[in-house]
mmCIF file of C-alpha atoms in Angstrom:
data_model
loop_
_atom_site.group_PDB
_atom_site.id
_atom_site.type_symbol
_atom_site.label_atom_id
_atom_site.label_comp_id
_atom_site.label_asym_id
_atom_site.label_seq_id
_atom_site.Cartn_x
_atom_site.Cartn_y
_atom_site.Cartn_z
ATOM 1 C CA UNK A 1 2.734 9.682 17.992
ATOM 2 C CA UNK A 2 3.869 7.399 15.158
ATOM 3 C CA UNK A 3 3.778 9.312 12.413
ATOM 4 C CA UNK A 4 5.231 9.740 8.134
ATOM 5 C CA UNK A 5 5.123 12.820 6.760
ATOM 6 C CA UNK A 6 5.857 13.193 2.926
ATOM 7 C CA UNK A 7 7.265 16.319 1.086
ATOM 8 C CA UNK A 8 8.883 17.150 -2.097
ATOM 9 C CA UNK A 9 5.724 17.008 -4.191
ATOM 10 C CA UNK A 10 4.867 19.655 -7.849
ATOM 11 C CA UNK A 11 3.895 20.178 -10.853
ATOM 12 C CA UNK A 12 6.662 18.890 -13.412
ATOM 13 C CA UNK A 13 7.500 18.658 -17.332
ATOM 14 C CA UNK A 14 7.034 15.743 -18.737
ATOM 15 C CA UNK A 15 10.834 14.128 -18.899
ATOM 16 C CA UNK A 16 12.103 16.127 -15.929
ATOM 17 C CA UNK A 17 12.936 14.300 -12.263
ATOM 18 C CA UNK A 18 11.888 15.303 -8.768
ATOM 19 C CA UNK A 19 12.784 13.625 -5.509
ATOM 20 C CA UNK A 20 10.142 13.013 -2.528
ATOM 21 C CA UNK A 21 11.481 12.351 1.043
ATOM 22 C CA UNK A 22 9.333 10.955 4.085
ATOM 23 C CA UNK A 23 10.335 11.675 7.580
ATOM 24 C CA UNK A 24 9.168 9.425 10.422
ATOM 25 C CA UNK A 25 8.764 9.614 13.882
ATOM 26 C CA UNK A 26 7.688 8.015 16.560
ATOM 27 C CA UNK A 27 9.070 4.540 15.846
ATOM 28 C CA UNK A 28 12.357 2.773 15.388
ATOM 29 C CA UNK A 29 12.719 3.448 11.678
ATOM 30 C CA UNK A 30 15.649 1.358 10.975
ATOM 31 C CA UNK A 31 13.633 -1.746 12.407
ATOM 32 C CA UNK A 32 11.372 -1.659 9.179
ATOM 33 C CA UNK A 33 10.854 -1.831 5.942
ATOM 34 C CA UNK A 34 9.744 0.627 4.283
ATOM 35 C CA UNK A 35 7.585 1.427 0.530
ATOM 36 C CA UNK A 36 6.067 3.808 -1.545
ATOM 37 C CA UNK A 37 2.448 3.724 -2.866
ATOM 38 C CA UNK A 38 0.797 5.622 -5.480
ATOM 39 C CA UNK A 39 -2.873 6.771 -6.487
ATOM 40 C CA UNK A 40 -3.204 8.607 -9.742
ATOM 41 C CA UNK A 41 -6.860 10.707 -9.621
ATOM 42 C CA UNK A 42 -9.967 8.526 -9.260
ATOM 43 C CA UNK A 43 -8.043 5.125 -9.395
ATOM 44 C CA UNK A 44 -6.738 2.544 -7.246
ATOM 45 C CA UNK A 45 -4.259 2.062 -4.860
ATOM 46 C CA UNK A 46 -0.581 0.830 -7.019
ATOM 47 C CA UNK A 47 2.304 -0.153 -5.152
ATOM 48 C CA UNK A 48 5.565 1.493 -6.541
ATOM 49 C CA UNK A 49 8.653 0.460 -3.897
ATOM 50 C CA UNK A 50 9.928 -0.994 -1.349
ATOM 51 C CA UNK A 51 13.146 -0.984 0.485
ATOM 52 C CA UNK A 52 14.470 -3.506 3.828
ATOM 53 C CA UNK A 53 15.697 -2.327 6.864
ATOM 54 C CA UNK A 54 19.179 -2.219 5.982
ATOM 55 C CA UNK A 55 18.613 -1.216 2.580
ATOM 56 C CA UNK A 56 19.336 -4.939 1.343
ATOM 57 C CA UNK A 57 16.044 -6.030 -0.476
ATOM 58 C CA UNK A 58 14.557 -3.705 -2.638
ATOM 59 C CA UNK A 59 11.912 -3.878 -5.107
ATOM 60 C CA UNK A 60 10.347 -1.932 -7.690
ATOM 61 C CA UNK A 61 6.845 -2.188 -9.667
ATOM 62 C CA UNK A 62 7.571 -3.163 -13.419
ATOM 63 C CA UNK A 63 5.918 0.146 -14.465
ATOM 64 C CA UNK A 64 8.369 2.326 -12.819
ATOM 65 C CA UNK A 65 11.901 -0.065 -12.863
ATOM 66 C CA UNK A 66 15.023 1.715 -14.298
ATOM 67 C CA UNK A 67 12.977 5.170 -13.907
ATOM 68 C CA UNK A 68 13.000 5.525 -10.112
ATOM 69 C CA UNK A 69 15.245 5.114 -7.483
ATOM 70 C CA UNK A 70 13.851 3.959 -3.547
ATOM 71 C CA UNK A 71 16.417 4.962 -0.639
ATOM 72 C CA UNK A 72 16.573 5.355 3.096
ATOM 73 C CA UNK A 73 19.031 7.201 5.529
ATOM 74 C CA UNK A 74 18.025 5.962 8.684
ATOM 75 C CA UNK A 75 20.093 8.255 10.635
ATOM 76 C CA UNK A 76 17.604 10.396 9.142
ATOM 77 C CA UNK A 77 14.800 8.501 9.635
ATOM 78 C CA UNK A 78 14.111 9.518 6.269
ATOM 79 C CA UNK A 79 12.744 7.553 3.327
ATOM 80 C CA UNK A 80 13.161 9.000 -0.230
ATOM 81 C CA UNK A 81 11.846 8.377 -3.969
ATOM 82 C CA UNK A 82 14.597 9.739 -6.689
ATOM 83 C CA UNK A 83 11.910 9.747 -9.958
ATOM 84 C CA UNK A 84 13.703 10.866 -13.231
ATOM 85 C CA UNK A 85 12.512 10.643 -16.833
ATOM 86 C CA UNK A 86 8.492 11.748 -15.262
ATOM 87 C CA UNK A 87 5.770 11.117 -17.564
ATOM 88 C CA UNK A 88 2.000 12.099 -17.305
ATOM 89 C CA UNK A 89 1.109 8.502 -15.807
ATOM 90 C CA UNK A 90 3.122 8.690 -12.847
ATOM 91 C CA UNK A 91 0.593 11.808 -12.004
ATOM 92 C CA UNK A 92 -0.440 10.690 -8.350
ATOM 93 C CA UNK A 93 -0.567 10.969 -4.896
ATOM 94 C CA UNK A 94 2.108 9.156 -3.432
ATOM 95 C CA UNK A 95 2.229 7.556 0.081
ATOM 96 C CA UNK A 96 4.808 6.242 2.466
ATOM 97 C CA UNK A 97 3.882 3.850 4.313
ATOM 98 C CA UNK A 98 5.777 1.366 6.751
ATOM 99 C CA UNK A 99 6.021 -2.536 6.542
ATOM 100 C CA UNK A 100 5.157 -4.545 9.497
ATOM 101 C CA UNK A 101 8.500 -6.181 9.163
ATOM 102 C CA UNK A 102 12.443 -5.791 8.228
ATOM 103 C CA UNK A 103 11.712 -6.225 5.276
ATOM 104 C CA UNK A 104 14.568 -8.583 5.201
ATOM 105 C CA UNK A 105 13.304 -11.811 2.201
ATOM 106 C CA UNK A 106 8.936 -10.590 2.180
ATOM 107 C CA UNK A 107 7.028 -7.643 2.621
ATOM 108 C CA UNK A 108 4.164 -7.841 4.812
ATOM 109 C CA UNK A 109 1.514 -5.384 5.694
ATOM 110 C CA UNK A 110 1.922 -1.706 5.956
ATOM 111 C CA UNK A 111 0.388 -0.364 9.127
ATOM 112 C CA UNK A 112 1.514 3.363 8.956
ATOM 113 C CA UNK A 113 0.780 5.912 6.496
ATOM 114 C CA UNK A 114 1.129 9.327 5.621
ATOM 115 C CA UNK A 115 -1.285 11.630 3.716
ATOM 116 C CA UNK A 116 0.563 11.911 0.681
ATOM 117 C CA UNK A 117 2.466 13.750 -1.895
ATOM 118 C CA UNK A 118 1.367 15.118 -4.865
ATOM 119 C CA UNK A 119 2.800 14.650 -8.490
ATOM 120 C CA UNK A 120 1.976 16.277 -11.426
ATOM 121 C CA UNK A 121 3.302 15.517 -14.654
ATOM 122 C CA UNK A 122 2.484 18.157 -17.142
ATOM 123 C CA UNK A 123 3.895 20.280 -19.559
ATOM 124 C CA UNK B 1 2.753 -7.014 -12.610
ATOM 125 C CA UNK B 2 -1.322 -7.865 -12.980
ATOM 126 C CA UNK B 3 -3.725 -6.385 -10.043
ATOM 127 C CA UNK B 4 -5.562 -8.797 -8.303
ATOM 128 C CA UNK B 5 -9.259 -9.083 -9.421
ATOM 129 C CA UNK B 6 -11.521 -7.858 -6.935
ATOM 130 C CA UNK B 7 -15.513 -6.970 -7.398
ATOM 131 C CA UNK B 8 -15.923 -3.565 -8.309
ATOM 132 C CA UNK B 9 -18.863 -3.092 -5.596
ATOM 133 C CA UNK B 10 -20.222 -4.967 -2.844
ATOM 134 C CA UNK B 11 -23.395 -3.552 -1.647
ATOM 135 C CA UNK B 12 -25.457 -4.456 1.852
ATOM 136 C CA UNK B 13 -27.677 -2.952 4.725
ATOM 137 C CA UNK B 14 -26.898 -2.177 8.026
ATOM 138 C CA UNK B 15 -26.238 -5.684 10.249
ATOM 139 C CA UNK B 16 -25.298 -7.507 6.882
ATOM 140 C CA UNK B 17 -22.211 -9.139 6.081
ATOM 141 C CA UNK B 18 -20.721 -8.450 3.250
ATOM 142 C CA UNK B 19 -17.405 -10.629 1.695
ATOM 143 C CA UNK B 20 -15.091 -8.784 -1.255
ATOM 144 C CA UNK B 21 -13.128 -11.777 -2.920
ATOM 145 C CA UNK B 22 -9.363 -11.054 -3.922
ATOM 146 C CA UNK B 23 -8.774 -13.373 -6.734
ATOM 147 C CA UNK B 24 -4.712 -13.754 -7.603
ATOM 148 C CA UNK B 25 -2.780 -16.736 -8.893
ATOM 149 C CA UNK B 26 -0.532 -19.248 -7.366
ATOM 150 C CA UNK B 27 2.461 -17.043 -7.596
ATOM 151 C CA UNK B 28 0.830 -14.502 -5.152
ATOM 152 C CA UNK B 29 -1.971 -15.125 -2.984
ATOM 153 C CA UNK B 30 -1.670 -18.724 -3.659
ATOM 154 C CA UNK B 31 1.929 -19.392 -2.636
ATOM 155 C CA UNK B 32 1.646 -16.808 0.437
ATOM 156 C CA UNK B 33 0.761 -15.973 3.597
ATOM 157 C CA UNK B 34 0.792 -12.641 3.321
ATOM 158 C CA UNK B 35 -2.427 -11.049 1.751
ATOM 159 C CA UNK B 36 -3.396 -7.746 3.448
ATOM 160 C CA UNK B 37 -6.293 -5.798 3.670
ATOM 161 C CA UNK B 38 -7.104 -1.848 3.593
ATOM 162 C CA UNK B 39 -9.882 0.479 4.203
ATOM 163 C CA UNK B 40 -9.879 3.993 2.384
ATOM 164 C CA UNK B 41 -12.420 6.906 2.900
ATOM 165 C CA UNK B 42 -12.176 9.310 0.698
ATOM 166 C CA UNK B 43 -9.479 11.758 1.063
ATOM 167 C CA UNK B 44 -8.278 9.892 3.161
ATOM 168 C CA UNK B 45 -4.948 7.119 3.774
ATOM 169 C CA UNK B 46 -5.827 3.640 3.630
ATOM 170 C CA UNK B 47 -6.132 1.812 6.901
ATOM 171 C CA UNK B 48 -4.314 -1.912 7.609
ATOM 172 C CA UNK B 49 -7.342 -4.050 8.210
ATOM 173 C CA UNK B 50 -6.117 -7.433 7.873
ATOM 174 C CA UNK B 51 -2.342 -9.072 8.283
ATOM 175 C CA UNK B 52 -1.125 -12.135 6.764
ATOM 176 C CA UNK B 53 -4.587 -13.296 5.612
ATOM 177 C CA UNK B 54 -6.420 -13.296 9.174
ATOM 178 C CA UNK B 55 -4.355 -11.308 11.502
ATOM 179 C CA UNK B 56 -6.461 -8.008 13.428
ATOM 180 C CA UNK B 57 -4.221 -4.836 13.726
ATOM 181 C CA UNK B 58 -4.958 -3.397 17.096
ATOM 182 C CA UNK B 59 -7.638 -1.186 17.056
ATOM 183 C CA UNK B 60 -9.155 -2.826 14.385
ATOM 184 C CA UNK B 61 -13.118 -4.262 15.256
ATOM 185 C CA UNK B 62 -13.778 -8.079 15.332
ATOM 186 C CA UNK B 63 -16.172 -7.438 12.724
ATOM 187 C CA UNK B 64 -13.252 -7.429 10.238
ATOM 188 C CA UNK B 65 -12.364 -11.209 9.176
ATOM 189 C CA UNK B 66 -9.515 -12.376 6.455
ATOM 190 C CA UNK B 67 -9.227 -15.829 5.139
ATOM 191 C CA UNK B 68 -8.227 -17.559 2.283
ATOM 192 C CA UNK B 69 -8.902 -20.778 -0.179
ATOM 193 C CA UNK B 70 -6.486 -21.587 -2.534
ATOM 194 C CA UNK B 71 -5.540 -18.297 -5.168
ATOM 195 C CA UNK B 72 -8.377 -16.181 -3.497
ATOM 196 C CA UNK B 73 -8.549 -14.382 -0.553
ATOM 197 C CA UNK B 74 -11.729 -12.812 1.234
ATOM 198 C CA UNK B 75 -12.402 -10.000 3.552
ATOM 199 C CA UNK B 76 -15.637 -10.205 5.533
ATOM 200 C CA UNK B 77 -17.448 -7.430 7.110
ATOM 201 C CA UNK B 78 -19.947 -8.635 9.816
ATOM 202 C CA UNK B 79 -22.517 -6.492 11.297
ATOM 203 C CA UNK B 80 -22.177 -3.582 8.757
ATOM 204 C CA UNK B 81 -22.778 -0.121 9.233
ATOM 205 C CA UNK B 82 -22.510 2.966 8.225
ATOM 206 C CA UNK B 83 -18.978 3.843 8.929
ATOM 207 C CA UNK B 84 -17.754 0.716 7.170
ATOM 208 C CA UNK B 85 -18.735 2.544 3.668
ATOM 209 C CA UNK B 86 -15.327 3.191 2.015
ATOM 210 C CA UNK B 87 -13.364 1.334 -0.419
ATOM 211 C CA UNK B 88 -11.562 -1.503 -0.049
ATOM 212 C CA UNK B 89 -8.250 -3.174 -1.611
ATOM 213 C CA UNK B 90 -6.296 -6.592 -1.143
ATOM 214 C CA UNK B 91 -2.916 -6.538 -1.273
ATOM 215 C CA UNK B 92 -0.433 -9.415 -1.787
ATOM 216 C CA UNK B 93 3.197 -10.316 -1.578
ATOM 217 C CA UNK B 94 4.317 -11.904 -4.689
ATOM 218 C CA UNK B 95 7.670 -12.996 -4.762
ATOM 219 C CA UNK B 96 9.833 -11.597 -7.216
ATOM 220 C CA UNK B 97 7.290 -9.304 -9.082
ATOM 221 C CA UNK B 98 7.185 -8.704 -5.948
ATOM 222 C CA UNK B 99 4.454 -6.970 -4.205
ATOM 223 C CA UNK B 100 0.534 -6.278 -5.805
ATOM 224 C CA UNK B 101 -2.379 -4.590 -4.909
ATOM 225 C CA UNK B 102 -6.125 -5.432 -5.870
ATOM 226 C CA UNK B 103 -8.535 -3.538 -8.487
ATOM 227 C CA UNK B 104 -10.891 -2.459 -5.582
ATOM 228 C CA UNK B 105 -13.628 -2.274 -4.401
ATOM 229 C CA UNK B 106 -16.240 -0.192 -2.604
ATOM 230 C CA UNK B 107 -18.817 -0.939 -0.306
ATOM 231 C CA UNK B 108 -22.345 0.639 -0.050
ATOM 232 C CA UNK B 109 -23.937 0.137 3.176
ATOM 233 C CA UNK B 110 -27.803 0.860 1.687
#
């Protein structure tokens, strides 16, 4: 079964960092790109990252550039979101999902998700 | 990085068809191939409806149709019903911003 499953979600100070990891199975991981997606309560769907195959083309929303960090071990099959300097708008549930592609010079659709991890920015 | 403009509701009955708009600019949907669309319930993970404007995951009912004219892109719903009630967003690769979402919108099947 082809499957992300996200972890590393709290409750955290305004300021203060936390890191989220997704683990995948059921698919090559290192034949995709990869991205993280965000929903803060009652609003749309923002995109936050993104990161290639191989780690070589990585993107980041203007809102959270310089703040967060995207990364993949894919010996791990593992996807990960370093956040630092958290502030009460990045409160959200945040999704991995996978590209349809490498990820290699465009993202294109994401076709797996998981259900989420929650972050809450609060002091 | 702007959203792309979407309606904030589409309504129709069962057996309608519906079509949300996904209005960007000619540095997103406009210069690409590569508009997306996805279904959300609530609580739930969105769902890849729609590929690189037109393209049908597997799985996916031929109900569900993408296309595009110039900076907007549309998602049509044929045949509605119930189960298609959920909200909808576009999504579009945009070069070196370099990837966008739409506002949203959700559909009422009356």
């Amino acid at each position: 079964e082809v499957q992300l499953v996200e972890s590393g979600g709290g409750l955290v100070q305004p300021g203060r960092s936390l890191r989220l990891s997704c683990v995948a199975s059921g698919f090559t991981f290192d034949d995709y790109a990869m991205h993280w997606v965000r929903q803060a309560p009652g609003k749309g769907l923002e995109w936050v990252s993104g990161i290639s195959w191989n780690s070589g083309n990585i993107g980041y929303a203007d809102s959270v550039k310089g703040r967060f960090t995207i990364s993949r071990d894919n010996a791990k099959n593992s996807l990960y979101l370093q956040m630092k300097s958290l502030r009460a708008e990045d409160t959200a549930l945040y999704f991995c999902a996978k590209d349809l592609s490498g990820g290699d010079y465009v993202w294109d659709g994401m076709d797996v998700w998981g259900q989420g991890a929650t972050v809450t920015v609060s002091s | 990085q702007s959203a792309l403009t979407q309606p904030a509701s589409v309504s129709g009955s069962p057996g309608q068809s519906i079509t949300i708009s996904c209005t960007g600019t000619s540095s997103d949907v406009g210069s690409y191939n590569l508009v997306s669309w996805y279904q959300q319930h609530p609580g739930k993970a969105p769902k890849l409806m729609i590929y690189e404007g037109t393209k049908r995951p597997s799985g996916v009912s031929n109900r569900f149709s993408g296309s595009k004219s110039g900076n907007t892109a549309s998602l049509t719903i044929s045949g509605l019903q119930a189960e298609d009630e959920a909200d909808y967003y576009c999504c579009s690769y945009a070069g070196s911003r370099p990837y966008v979402f739409g506002t949203g919108t959700k559909v009422t099947v009356l």
